[in-house]
Short mmCIF file of C-alpha atoms and ligand atoms in Angstrom, two decimals:
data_model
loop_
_atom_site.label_atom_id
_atom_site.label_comp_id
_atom_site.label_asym_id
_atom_site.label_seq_id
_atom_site.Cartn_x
_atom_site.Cartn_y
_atom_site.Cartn_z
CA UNK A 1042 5.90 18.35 18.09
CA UNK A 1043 7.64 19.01 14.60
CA UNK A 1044 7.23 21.88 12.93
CA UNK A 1045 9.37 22.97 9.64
CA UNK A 1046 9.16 26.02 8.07
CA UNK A 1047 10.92 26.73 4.65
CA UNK A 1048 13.50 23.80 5.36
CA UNK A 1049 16.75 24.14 2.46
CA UNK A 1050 19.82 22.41 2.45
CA UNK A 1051 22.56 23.10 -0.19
CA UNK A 1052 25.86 21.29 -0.46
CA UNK A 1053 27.44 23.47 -2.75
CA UNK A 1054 25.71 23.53 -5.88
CA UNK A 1055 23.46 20.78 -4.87
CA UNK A 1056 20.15 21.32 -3.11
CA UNK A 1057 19.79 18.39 -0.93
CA UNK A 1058 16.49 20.04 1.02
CA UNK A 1059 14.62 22.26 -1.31
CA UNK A 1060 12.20 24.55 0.80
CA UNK A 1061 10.64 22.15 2.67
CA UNK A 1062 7.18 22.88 5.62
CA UNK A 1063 5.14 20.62 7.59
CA UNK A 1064 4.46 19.83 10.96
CA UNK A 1065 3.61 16.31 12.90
CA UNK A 1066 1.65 16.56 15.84
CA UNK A 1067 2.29 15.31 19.11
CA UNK A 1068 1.80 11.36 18.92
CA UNK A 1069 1.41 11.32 15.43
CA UNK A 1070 3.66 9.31 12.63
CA UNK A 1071 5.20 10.86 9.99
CA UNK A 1072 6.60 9.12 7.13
CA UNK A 1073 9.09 10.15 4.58
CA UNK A 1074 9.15 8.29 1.04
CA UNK A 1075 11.37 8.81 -0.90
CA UNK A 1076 14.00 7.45 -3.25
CA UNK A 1077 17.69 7.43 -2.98
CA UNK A 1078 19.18 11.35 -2.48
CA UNK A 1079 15.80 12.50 -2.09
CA UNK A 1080 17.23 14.29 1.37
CA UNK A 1081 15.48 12.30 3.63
CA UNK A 1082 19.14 11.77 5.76
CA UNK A 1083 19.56 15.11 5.33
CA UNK A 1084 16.36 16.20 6.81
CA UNK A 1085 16.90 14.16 9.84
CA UNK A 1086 20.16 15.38 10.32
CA UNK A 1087 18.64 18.52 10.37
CA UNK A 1088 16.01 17.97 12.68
CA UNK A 1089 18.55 15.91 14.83
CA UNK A 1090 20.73 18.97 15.30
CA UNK A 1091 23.84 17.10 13.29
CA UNK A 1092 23.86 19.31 10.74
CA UNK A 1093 22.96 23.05 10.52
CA UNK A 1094 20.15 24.51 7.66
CA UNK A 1095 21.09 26.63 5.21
CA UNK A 1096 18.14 28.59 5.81
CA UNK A 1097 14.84 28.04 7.06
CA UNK A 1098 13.49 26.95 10.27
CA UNK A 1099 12.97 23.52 12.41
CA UNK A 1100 11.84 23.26 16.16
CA UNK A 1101 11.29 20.28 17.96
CA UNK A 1102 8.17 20.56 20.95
CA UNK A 1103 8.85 24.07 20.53
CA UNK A 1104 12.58 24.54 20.12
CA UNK A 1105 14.48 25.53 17.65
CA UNK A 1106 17.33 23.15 16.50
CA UNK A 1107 20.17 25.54 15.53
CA UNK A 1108 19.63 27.82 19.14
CA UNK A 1109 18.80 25.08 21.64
CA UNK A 1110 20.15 22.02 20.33
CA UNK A 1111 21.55 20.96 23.45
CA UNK A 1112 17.31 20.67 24.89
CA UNK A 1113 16.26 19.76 21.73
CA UNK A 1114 18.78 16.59 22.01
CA UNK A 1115 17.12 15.53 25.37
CA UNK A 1116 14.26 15.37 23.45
CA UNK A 1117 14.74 12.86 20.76
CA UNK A 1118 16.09 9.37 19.87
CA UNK A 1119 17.57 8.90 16.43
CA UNK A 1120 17.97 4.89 14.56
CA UNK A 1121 20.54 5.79 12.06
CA UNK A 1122 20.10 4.70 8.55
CA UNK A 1123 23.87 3.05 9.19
CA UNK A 1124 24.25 0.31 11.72
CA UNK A 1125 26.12 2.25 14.69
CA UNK A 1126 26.47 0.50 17.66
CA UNK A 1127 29.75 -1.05 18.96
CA UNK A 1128 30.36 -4.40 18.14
CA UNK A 1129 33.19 -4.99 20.13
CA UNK A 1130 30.97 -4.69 23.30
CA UNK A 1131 27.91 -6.53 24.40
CA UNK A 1132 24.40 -5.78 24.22
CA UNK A 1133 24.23 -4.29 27.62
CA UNK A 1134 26.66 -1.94 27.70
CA UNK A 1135 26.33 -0.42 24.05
CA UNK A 1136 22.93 0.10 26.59
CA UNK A 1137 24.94 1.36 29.49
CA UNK A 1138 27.12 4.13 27.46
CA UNK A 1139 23.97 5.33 26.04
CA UNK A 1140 22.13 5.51 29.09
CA UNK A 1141 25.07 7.20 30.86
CA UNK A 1142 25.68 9.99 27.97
CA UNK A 1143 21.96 10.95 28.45
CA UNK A 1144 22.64 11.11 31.98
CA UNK A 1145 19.77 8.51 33.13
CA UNK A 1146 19.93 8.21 36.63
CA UNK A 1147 22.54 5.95 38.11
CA UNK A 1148 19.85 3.61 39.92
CA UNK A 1149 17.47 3.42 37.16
CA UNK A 1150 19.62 2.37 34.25
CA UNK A 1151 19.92 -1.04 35.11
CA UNK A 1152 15.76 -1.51 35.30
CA UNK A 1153 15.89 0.51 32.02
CA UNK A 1154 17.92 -1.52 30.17
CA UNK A 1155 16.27 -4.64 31.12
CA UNK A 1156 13.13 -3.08 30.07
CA UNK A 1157 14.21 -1.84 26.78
CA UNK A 1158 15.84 -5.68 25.83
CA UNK A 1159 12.70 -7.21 27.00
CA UNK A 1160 10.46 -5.16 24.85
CA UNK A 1161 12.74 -5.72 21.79
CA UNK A 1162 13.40 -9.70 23.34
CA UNK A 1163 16.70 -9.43 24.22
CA UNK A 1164 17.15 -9.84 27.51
CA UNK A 1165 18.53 -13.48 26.99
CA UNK A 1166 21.18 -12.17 24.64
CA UNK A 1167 22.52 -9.32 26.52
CA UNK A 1168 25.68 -10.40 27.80
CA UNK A 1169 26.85 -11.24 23.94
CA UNK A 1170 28.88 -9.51 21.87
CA UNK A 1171 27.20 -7.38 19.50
CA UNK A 1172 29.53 -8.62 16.35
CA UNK A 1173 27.60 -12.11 16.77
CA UNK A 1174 24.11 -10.67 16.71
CA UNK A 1175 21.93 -10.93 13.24
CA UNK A 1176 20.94 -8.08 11.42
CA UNK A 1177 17.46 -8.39 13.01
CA UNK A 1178 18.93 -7.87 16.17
CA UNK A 1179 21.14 -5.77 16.05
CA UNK A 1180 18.78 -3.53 14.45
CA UNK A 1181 16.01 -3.98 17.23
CA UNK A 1182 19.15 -3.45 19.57
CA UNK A 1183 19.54 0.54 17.84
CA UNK A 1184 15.82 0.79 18.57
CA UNK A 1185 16.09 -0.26 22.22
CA UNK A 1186 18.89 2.23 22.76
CA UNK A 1187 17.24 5.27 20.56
CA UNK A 1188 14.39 4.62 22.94
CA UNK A 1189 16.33 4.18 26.03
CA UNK A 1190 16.31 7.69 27.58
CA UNK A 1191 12.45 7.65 27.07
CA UNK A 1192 12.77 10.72 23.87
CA UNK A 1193 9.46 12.41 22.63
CA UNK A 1194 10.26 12.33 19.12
CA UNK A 1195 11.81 9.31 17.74
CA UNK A 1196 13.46 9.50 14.12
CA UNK A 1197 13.67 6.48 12.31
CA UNK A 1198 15.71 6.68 9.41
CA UNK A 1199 14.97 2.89 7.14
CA UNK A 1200 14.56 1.23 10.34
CA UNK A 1201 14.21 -1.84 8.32
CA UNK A 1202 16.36 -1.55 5.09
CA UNK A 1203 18.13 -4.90 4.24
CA UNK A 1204 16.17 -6.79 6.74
CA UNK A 1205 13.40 -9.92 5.53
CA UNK A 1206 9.95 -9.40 5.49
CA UNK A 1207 9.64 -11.36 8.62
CA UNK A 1208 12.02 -9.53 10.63
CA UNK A 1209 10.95 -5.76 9.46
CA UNK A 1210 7.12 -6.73 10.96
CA UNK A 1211 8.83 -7.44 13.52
CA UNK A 1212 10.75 -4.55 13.93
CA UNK A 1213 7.48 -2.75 13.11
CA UNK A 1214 5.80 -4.03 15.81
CA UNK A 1215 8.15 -2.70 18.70
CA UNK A 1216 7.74 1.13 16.68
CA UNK A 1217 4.17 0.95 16.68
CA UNK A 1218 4.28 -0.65 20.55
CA UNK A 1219 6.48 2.70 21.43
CA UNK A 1220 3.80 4.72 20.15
CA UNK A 1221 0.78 3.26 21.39
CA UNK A 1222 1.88 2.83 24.92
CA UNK A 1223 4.41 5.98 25.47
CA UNK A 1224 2.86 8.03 22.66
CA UNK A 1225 5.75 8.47 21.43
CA UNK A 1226 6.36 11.01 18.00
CA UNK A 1227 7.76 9.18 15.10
CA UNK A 1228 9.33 10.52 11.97
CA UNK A 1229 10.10 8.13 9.78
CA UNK A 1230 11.93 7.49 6.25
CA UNK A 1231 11.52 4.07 3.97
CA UNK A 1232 11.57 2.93 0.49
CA UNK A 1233 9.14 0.50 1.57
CA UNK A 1234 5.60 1.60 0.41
CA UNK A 1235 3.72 -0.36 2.87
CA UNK A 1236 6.04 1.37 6.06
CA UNK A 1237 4.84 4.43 4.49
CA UNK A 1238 0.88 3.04 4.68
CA UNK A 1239 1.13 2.58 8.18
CA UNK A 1240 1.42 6.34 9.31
CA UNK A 1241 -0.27 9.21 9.93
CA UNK A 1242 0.75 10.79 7.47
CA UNK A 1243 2.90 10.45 4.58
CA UNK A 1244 5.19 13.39 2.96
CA UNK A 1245 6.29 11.73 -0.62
CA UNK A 1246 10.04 13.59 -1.31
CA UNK A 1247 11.70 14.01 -4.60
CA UNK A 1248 14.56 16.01 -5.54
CA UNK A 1249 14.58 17.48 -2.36
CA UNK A 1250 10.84 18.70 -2.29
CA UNK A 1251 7.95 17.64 -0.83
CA UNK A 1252 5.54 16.90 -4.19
CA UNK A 1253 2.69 15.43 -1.74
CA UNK A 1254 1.58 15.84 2.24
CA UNK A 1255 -1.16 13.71 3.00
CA UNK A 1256 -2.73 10.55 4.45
CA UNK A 1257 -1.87 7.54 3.10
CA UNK A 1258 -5.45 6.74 2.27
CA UNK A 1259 -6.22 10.54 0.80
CA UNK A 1260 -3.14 10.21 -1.25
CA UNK A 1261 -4.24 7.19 -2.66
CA UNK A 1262 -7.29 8.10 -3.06
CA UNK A 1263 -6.39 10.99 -5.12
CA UNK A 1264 -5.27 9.07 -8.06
CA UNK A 1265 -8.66 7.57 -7.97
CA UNK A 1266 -9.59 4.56 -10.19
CA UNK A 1267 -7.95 1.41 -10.51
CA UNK A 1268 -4.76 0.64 -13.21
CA UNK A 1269 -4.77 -2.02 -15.44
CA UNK A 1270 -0.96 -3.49 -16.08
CA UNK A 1271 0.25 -5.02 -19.46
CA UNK A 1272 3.63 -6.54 -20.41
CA UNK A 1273 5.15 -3.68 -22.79
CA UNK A 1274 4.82 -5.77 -25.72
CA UNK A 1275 5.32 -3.23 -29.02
CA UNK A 1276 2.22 -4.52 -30.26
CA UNK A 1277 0.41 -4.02 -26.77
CA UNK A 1278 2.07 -0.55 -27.35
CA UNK A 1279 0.55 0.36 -31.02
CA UNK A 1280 -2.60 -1.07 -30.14
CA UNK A 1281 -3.59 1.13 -27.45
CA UNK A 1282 -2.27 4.15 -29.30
CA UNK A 1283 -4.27 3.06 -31.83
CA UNK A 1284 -7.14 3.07 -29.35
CA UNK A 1285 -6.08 6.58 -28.00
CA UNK A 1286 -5.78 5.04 -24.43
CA UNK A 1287 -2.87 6.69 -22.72
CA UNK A 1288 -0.55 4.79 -21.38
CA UNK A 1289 2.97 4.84 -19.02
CA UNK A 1290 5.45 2.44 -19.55
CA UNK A 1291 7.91 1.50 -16.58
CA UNK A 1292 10.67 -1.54 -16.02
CA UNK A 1293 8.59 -3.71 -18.75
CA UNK A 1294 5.38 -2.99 -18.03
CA UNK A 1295 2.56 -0.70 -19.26
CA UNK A 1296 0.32 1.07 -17.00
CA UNK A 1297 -3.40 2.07 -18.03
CA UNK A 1298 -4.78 4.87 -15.15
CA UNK A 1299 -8.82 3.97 -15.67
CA UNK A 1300 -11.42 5.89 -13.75
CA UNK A 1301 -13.59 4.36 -11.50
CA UNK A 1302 -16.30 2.87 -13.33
CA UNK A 1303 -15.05 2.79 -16.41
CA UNK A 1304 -12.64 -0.80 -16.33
CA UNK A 1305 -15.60 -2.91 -18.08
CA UNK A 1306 -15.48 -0.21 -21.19
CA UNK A 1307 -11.51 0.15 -21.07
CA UNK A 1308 -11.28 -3.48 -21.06
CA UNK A 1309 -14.28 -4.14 -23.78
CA UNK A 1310 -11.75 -1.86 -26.31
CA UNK A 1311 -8.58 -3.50 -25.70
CA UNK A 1312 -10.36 -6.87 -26.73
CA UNK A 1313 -11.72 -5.17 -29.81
CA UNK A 1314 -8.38 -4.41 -30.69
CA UNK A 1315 -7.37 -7.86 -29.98
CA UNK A 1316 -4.63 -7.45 -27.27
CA UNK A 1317 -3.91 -10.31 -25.07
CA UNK A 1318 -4.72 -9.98 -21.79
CA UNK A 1319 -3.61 -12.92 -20.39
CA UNK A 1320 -0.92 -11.44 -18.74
CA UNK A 1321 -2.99 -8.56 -17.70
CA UNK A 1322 -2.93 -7.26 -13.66
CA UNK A 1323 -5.57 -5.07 -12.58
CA UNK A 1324 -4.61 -3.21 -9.79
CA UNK A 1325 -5.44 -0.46 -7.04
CA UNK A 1326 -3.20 2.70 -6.33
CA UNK A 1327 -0.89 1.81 -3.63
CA UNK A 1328 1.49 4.42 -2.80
CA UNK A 1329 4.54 3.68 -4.99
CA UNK A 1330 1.45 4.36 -7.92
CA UNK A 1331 0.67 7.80 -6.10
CA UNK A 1332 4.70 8.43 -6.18
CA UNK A 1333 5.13 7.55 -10.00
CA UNK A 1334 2.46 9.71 -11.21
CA UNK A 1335 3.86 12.35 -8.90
CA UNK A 1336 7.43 11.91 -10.20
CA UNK A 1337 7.76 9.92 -13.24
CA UNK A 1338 9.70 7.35 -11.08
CA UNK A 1339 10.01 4.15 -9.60
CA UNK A 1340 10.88 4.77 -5.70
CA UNK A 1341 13.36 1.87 -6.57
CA UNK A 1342 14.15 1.05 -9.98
CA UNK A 1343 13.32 -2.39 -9.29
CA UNK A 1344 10.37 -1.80 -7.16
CA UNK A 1345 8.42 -1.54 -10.37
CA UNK A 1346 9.77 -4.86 -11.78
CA UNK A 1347 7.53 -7.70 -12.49
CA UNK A 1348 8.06 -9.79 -9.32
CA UNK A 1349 7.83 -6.98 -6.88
CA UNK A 1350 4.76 -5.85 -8.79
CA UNK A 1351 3.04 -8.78 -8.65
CA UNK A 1352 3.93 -9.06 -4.51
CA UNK A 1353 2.47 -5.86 -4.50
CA UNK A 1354 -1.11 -6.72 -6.40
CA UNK A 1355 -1.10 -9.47 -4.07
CA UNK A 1356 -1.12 -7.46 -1.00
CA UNK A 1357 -3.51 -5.19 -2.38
CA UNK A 1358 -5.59 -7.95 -3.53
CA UNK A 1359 -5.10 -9.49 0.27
CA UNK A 1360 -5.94 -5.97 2.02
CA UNK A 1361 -9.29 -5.92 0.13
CA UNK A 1362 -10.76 -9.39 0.57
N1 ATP B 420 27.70 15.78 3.31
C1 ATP B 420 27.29 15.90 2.04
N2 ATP B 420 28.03 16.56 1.12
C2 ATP B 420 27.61 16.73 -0.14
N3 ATP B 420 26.45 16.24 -0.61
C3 ATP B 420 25.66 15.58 0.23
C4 ATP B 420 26.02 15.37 1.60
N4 ATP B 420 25.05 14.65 2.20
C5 ATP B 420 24.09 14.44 1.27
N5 ATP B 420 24.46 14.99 0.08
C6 ATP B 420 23.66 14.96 -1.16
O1 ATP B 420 22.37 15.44 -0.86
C7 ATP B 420 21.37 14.69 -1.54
C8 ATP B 420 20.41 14.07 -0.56
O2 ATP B 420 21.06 13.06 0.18
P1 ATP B 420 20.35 12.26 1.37
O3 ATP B 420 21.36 11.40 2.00
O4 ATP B 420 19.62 13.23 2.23
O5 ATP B 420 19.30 11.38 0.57
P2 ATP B 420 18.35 10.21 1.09
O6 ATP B 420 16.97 10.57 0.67
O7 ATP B 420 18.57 9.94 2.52
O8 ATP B 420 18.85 8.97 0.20
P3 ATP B 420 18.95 7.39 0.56
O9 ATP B 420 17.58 6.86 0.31
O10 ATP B 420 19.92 6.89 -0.42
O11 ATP B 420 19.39 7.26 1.97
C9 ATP B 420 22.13 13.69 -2.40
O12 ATP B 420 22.29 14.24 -3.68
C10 ATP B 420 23.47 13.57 -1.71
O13 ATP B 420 24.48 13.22 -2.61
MG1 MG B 421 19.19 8.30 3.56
#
């Protein structure tokens, strides 16, 4: 349904896309991770026909977005990474303009929109002006109206940034509804790593390049082992030099990769050398571990920090009960 060959982007002397090729299969979801100016916007734009490549090729279910962009645009539903619906009207008719640009037919749109608010629970709010909707709604109002015209491909770019945890599952819920019942394409783009574990298939992005193209599950289980996580005390630090163990250190924190099977005799030298390990976290690779090693970087800068981290173990910890 997507297929990119050789994708660049350059902005001058900046190359926003960097050679970029996959393809996502009909029904399939795609996520981008990525942290900020990886080119995930600009990839979308791309494949949304808003902006043209600088070379290289993109066709959506078979056409190309720079010759046919007109068909390719009948195709596809796009929830901007910036809010952009008009607040000055209600619910229904940011609906109605949308419905009547993609030229849905004049008797249906009214059953449409109903439809669309119900599935996103609406419906009781859709004579109100959008300016005194919530975040959370007016968020699952851009996902009503993306869907609206019934695209193949949706493109989803941070469907849930700045929204709570509550409201992004949620959010997530409708997505994964559209794609189970409609089959619906997605391509995706988050910071958030567990977004990303959801699809298909996850492309991690840095610099403009595609470093990784796999499931989430393969890509994890690439890095193999398990990670045992320190505060980066100085002493912590010498010691397991000392001990030749090697060693990453990230927003206060020291991260041990350890191969499977081999925590017990990790562990067993770290006490010989007398480091506390009160604090210590032993954890599995989620994906923001699969996108450090990959990168050197935190997806967020405070992703890594000490609270996140420790909502992340959690999770793991939760998934694997
Ligand atoms: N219109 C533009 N003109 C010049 N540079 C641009 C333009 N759009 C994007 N860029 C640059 O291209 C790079 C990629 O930007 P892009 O918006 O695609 O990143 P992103 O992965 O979506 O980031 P974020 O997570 O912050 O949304 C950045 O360095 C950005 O500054
Ligand atoms: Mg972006």
């Amino acid at each position: 349904m997507i297929q990119v060959e050789h994708l660049t982007k350059k902005f001058d002397d900046v190359v926003a896309v960097n050679d970029i090729s996959f393809v996502v299969k009909e029904g399939q979801s795609f996520g981008f991770l990525g942290p900020n100016g990886a080119g995930k916007t600009t990839t979308i734009r791309i494949l949304t026909t808003l902006l043209p490549p600088t070379s290289g090729k993109a066709r959506i279910a078979g056409l190309d977005v720079t010759k046919a962009s007109d068909r390719v645009r009948e195709k596809i539903g796009i929830i901007f990474q910036d809010p952009s619906l008009d607040e000055r009207l209600t619910a229904y008719d940011n609906l109605y303009f949308h419905a009547a640009l993609y030229r849905v037919p004049r008797r249906e749109i009214r059953s449409r929109i109903d439809k669309a608010l119900a599935m996103v629970e609406l419906l009781t709010s859709r004579h109100k002006v959008v300016k005194t909707f919530s975040g959370g709604m007016k968020r699952r109002l851009e996902i009503a109206r993306g869907f609206l015209h019934m695209p193949r491909v949706l493109f989803l770019d941070e469907p849930t940034i700045g929204l709570d945890p509550q409201t992004r599952k949620v959010i997530w819920e409708y997505i994964n509804e559209l794609k189970r019942d409609f089959g619906v394409t997605l391509f995706l783009t988050t910071h958030y790593m567990e977004e990303a574990d959801d699809s298909d298939r996850v492309g991690i992005i840095h610099q403009g390049a595609i470093v990784s193209l796999d499931s989430p599950e393969r890509l994890k289980r690439k890095m193999g082992g398990a990670q045992i996580v320190l505060p980066s005390k100085d002493e912590n630090e010498r010691k397991l030099k000392n001990l030749k163990i090697a060693f990453r250190t990230l927003n206060d924190h020291v991260y041990i990769d350890v191969a499977d099977g081999s925590v017990r005799d990790t562990l067993n030298r770290m006490i010989g050398q007398s480091i506390n390990l009160d604090e210590m976290i032993i954890t599995q690779p989620t994906l923001e571990d699969v996108f450090i090693k990959l990168t050197g970087t935190a997806i967020r800068e405070e992703a890594a920090g000490p609270m996140e981290h420790l909502r992340m173990v959690r999770r793991v910890r939760g998934k694997n009960r």
